[in-house]
XYZ file of C-alpha atoms in Angstrom:
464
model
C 13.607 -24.013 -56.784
C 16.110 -24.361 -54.117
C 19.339 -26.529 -54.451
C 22.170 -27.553 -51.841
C 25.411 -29.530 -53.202
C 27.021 -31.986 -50.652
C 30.808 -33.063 -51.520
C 31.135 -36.948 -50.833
C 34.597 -37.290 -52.243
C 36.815 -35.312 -55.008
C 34.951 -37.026 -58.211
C 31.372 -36.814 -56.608
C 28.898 -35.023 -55.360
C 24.890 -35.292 -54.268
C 22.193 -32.478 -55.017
C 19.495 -31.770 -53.135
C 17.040 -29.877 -55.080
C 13.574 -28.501 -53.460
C 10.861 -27.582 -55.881
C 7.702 -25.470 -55.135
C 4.881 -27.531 -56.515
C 3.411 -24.282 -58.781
C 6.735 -24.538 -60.818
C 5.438 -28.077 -62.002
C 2.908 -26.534 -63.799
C 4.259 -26.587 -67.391
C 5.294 -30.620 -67.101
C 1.113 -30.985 -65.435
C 0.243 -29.649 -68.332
C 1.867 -31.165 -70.745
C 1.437 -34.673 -68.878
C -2.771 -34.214 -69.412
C -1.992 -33.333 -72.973
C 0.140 -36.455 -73.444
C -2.240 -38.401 -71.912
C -5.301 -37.149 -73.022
C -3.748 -37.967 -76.806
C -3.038 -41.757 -75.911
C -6.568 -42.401 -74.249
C -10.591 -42.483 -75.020
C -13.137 -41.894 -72.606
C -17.012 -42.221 -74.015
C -18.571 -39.107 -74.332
C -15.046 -36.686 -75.093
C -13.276 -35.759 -78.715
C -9.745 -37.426 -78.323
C -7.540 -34.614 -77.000
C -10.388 -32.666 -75.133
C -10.973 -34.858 -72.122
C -11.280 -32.236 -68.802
C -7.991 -32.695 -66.094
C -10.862 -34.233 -63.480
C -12.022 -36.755 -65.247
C -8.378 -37.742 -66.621
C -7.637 -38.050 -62.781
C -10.887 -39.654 -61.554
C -10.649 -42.775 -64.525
C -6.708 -43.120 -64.550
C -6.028 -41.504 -61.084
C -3.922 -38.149 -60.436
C -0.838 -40.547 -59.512
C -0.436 -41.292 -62.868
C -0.003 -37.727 -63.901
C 1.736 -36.786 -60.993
C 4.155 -39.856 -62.737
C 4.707 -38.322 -66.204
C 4.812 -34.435 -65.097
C 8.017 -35.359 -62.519
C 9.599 -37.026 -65.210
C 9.618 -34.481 -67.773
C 10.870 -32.255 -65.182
C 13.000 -34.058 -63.521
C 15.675 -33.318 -65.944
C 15.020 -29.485 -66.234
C 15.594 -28.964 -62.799
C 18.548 -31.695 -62.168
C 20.607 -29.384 -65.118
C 19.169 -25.894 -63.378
C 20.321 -27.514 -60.010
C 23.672 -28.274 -62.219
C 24.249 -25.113 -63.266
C 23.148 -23.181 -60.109
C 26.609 -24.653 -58.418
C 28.558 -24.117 -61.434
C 29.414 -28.025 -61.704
C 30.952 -30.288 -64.257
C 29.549 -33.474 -64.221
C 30.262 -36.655 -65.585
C 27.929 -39.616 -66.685
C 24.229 -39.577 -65.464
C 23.111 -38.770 -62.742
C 21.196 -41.359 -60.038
C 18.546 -39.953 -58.922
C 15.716 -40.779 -55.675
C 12.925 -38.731 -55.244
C 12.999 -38.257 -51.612
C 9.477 -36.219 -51.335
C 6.322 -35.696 -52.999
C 3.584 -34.174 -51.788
C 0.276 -33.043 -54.873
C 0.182 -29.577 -54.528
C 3.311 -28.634 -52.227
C 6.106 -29.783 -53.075
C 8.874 -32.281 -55.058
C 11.709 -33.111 -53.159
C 14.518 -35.382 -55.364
C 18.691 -35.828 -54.656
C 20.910 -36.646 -57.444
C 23.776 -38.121 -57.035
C 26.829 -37.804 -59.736
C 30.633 -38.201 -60.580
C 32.604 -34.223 -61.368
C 35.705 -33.393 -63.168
C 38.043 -32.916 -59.456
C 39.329 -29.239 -58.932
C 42.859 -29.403 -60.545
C 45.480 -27.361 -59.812
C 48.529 -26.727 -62.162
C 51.534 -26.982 -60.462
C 54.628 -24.186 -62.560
C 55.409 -26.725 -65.360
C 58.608 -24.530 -66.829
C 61.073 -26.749 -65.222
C 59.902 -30.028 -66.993
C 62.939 -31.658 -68.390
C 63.426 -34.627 -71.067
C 65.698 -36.560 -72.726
C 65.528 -38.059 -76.599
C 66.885 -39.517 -78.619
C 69.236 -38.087 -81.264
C 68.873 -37.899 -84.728
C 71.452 -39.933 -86.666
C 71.500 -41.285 -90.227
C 74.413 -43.233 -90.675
C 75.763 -44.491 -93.959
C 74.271 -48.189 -93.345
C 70.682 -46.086 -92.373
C 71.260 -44.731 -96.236
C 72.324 -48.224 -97.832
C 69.267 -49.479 -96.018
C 66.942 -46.812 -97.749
C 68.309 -47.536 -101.522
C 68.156 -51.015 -101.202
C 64.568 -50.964 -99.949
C 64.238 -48.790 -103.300
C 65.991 -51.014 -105.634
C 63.722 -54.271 -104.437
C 60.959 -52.088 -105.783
C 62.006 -51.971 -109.277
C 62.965 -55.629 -109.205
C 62.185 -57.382 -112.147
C 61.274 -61.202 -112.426
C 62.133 -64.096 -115.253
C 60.827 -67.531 -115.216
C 63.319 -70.581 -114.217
C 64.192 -74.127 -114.837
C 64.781 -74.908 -111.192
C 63.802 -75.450 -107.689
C 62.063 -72.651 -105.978
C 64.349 -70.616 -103.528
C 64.414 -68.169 -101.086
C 63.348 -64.847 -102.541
C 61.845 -66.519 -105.693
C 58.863 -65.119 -107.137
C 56.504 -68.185 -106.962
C 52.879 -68.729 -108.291
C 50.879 -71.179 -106.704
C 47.519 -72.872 -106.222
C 46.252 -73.421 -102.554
C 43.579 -75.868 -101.126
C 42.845 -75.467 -97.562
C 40.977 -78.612 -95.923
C 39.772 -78.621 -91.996
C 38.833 -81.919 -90.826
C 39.058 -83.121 -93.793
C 36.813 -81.144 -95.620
C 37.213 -78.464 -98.347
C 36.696 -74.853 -97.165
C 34.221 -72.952 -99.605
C 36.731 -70.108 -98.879
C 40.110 -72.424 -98.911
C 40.782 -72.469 -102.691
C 42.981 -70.107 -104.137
C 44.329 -70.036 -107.627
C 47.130 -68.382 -109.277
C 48.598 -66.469 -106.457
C 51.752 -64.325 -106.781
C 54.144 -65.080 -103.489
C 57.746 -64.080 -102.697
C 59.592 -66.688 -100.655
C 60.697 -65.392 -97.488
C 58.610 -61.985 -97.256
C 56.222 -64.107 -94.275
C 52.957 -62.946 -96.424
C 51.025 -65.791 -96.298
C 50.400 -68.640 -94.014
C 53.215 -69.743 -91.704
C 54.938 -72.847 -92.762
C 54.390 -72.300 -96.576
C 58.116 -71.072 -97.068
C 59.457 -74.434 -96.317
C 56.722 -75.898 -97.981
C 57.888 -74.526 -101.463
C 61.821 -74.208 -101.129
C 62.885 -77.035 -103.258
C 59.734 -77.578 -105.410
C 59.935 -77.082 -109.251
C 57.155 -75.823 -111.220
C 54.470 -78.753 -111.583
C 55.289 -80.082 -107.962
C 53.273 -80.067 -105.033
C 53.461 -79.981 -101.572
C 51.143 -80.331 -97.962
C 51.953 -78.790 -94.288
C 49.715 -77.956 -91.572
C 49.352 -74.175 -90.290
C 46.563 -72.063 -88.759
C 44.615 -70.166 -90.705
C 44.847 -65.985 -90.343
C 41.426 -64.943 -91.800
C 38.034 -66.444 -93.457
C 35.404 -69.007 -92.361
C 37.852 -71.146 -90.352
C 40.171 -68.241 -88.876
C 42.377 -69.822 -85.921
C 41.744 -73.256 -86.926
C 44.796 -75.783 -87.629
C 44.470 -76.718 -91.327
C 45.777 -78.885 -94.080
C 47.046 -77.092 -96.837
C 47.649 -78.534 -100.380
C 50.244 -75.812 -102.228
C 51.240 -76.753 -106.364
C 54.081 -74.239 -108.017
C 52.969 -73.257 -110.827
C 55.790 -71.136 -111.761
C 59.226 -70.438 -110.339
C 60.727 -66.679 -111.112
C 63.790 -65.188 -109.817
C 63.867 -61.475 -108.738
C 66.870 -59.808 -110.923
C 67.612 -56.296 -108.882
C 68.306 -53.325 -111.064
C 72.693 -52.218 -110.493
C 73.089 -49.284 -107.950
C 74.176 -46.569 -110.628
C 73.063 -43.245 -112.145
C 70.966 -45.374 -114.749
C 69.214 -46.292 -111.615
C 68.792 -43.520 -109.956
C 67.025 -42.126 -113.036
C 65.065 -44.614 -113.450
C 63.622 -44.890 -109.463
C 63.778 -40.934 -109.064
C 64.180 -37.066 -110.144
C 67.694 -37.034 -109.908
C 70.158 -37.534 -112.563
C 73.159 -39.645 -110.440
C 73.183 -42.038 -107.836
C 74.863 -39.717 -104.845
C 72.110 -37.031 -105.277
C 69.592 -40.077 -104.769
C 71.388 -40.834 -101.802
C 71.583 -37.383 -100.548
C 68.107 -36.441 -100.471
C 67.626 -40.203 -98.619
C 69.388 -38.902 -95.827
C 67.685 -35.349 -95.694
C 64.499 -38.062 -95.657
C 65.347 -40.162 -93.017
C 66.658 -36.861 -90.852
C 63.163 -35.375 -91.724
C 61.380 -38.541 -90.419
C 63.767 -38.889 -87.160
C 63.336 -35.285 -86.222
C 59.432 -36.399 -85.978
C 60.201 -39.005 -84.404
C 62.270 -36.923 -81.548
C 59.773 -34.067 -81.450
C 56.772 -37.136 -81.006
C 59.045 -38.720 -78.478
C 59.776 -35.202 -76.956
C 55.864 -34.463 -76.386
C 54.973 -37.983 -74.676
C 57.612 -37.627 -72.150
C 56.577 -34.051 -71.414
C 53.454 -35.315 -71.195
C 54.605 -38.044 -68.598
C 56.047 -35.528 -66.484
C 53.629 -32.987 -66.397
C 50.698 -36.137 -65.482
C 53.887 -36.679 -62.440
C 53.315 -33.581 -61.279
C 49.585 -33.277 -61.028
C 47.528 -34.834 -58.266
C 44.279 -36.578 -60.638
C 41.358 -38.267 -58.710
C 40.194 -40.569 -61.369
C 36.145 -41.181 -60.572
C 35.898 -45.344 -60.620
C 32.541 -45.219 -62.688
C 34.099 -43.430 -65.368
C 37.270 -45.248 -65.438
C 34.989 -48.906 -65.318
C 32.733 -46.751 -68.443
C 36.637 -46.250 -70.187
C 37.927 -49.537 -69.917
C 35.072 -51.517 -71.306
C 35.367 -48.848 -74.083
C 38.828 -49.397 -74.910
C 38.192 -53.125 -74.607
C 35.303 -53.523 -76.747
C 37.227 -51.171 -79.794
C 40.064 -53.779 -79.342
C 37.819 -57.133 -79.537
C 35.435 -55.694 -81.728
C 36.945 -53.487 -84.348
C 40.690 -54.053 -84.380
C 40.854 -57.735 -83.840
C 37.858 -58.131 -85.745
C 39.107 -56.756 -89.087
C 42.163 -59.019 -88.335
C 40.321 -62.506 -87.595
C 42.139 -62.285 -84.149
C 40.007 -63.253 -80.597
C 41.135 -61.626 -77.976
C 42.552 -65.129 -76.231
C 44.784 -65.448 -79.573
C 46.231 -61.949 -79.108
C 46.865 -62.347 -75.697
C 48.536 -65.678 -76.948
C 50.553 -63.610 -79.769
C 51.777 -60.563 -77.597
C 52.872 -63.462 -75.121
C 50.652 -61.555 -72.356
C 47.648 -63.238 -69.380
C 44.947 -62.156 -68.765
C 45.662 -60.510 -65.778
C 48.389 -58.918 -67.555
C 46.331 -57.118 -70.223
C 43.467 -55.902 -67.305
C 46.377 -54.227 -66.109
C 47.803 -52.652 -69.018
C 44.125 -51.317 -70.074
C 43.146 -50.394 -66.719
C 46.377 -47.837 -66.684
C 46.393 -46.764 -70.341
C 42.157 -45.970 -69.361
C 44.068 -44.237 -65.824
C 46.251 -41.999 -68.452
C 44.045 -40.866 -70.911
C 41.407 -39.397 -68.341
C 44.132 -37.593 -66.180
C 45.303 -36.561 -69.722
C 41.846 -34.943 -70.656
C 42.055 -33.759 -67.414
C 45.155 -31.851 -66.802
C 45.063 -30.435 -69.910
C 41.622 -29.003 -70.030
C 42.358 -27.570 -67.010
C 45.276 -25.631 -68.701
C 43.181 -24.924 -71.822
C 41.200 -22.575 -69.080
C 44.872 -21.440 -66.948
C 46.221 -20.307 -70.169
C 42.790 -19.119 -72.090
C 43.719 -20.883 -75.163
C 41.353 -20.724 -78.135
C 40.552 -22.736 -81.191
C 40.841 -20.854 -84.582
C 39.081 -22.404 -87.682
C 42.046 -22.802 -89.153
C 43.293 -24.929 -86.401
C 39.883 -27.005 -86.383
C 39.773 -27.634 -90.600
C 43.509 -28.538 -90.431
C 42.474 -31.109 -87.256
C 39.409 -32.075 -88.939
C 41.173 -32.986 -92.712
C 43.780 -34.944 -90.678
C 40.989 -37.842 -89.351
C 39.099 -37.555 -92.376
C 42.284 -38.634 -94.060
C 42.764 -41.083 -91.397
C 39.684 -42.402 -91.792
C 38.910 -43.335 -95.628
C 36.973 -40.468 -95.538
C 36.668 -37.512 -97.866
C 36.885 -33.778 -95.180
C 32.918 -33.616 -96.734
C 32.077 -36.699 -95.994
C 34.016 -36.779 -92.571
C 32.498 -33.638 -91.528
C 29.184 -34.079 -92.451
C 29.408 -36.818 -89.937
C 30.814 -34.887 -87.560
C 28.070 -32.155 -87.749
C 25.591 -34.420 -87.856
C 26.875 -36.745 -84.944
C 26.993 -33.372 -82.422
C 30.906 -33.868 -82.586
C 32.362 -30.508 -83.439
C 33.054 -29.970 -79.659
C 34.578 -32.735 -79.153
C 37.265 -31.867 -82.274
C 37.622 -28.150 -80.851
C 38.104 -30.134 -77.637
C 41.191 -32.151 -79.077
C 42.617 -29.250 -80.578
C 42.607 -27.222 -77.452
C 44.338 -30.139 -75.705
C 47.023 -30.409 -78.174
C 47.636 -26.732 -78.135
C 48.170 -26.560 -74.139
C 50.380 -29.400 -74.865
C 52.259 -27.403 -76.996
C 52.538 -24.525 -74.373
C 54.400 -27.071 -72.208
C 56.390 -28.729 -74.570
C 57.689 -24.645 -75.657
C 58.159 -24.619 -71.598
C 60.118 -27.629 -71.356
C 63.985 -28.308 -71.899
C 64.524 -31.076 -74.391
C 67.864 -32.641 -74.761
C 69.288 -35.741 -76.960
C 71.160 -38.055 -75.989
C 74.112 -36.340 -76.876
C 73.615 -32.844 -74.483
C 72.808 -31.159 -76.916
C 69.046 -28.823 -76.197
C 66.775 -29.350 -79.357
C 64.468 -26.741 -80.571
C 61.031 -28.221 -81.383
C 59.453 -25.179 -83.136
C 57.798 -26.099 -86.202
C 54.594 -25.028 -88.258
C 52.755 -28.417 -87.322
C 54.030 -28.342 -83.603
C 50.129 -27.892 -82.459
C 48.585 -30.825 -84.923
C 51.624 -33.172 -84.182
C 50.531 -32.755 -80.403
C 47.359 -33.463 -80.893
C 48.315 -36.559 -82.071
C 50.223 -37.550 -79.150
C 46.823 -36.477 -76.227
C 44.939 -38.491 -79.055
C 47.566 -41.669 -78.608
C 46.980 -40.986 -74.933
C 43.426 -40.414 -74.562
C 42.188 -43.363 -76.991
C 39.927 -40.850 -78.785
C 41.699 -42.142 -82.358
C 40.085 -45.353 -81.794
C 36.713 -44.192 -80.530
C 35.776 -42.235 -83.605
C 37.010 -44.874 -85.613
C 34.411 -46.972 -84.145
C 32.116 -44.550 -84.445
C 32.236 -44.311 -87.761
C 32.507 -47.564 -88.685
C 29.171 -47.923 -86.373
C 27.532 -45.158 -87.842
């Protein structure tokens, strides 16, 4: 076999292959045993039917048929391999010659990863935000902890806002009772936006025993996004009592024995959960400037394959399990059409120059995944998932996906290598160190925000 590779732009190229007709052999053979197993000619067992009668009663164009396409494939990768390429997609292919008994001619045409080159990344500088907790951050936090231990009495009185309410709720479109609409008994805190818009207004003012009807669309069930009459009866009015900010309380909502060590170890909380927030913040940036200084061709069929991908997850999974079309979240997020075609078609733009670029450094740098790395990786999206790790990687085994986890780990880790690069600096000046023990899976997080891959296997799953 002989094979030529033609450049037609960055993201493509076309083989030309040339195959002796005695390398065929093996897929001749096997095409008379196919078809001897599928046919019956009087006078032969089934299987033992000569090669010259196979051609003189079905005709040698037939076999000629089935042997190139079992081998088209064997040669197309050999051709593939030959020139050291790595493709994209399928391939298209046109068999240009073929003549019985000299010789198969074919080109393939198909979209490459471009030749990247890595431009010194050590000067890459960012700005964050700084990490503050200020006293009303902490007040904030407590508060948040004492509406959990709320307790609730019945009352004598009109419902108001923040009342614990229990109601009954009849749902009616076009007149006509839902199967679905009729709910019974249902716990609801005035104000917290829970349920179905218009119902707080409905129920401010009604004692138990009284009843009420509005009009509001419906989030979920048979009739989700239809206008509907609702019928709500109170049942029961309670008012929340909050428990008094003191050390009783403290005891009672935590480990500590007084109310200032409570609030202490909110703050070393909320500075814990900032300084993720900075180092998250700290890697996208990076990440934006490093994709600045890169030159990416993006090949158009696998960009067209990428947005349909990301827009079918988003239609099909996420909007689904919400009762949303797409027209009514374009409606909610106050965004057209053309607007969102945009948005998709450059979030689809980042996350292949983000595979890109940083595969590219996975090979600069000669990183390597431990298995360490990969079970940490892998029992963070089982946990993401609803899976259990077994479960989760079970799947992944049997789905062919470990190289696609090694593959996200090795991303986040030449993320990583940049981000150590990189100068970071808050708002204030001041240069932040970003070194920490989960440095490597928190920036795998951030290629898998950029990529989309967080959403893909979820829809895997969820398909498998």
């Amino acid at each position: 076999m002989k094979s030529a590779v033609e450049t037609l732009n960055p993201t493509r190229v076309r083989l030309t292959v040339e195959v002796p007709f005695e390398e065929l052999k093996d897929s001749l053979d096997a095409a008379y045993k196919k078809i001897n197993q599928q046919v019956t000619v009087k006078g032969f067992r089934k299987g033992k039917i000569p090669a010259r009668v196979i051609d003189q009663r079905f005709g040698r164009g037939a076999v000629l048929e089935e042997a190139v396409n079992d081998a088209l494939p064997k040669f197309y990768t050999e051709a593939v391999n030959e020139a050291e390429l790595s493709v994209l997609g399928q391939p298209e292919v046109d068999i240009t010659e073929l003549k019985d008994g000299e010789t198969l001619n074919f080109t393939a045409e198909v979209d490459v990863r471009p030749a990247i080159e890595i431009p010194d990344y050590s000067g890459i500088e960012v700005e964050v935000d700084a990490v503050e907790v200020t006293d009303e951050d902490i007040e904030k936090s407590v508060e948040q902890l004492r509406e959990r231990f709320a307790s609730t009495s019945p009352v004598e009185r009109a419902a108001e806002d923040g009342d614990v309410v229990t109601i009954d709720l009849e749902a009616k479109v076009d007149g006509e009772v839902l199967e679905d609409g009729v709910a019974n008994g249902v716990s609801y805190t005035i104000g917290s936006g829970e349920l179905l818009d218009g119902i707080d207004d409905a129920v401010k003012g009604l004692e138990a025993g009284a009843e009420a009807t509005f009009t509001s669309e419906l989030k979920g069930g048979s009739a989700a996004g239809k206008e509907a009459e609702v019928t709500v009866k109170v049942t029961q009015v309670a008012a929340r009592e909050l428990p008094e900010l003191d050390d009783d309380f403290a005891q009672l909502a935590s480990e500590f024995d007084t109310l200032d060590e409570l609030k202490a170890d909110s703050r070393k909380r909320l500075e814990n959960m900032k300084q993720f927030d900075q180092a998250t913040q700290a890697q996208e940036r990076v990440l934006e400037k490093l994709l600045e200084l890169v030159e990416v061709p993006v090949p158009e069929k696998l960009l067209e394959d990428e947005i349909n991908t990301r827009k079918h997850n988003l239609e099909h999974h996420q909007l689904g399990q919400m009762g949303l079309t797409l027209d009514k979240y374009l409606e909610i997020q106050g965004k057209s059409a053309e607007e969102f075609e945009t948005e998709t078609r450059e979030a689809a733009v980042k996350g292949i120059k983000t595979q890109f670029v940083l595969d590219e450094l996975v090979k600069q740098e000669k990183l390597n995944v431990n298995q360490e790395e990969l079970t940490e990786h892998l029992m963070r999206r089982a946990a993401s998932s609803g899976m259990s790790p077994d479960q989760f990687a079970q799947a992944v085994v049997e789905g062919g996906q470990v190289p696609l986890l090694v593959g996200e780990v090795a991303r986040g880790k030449a993320l990583a290598v940049v981000v150590e690069k990189a100068v970071v600096k808050d708002t204030n000046g001041e240069i932040i160190d970003l070194e920490d023990e989960d440095e490597i899976e928190a920036a795998v997080e951030t290629v898998e925000a950029a990529e989309g891959t967080a959403d893909e296997a979820a829809e895997e799953k969820s398909e498998g």
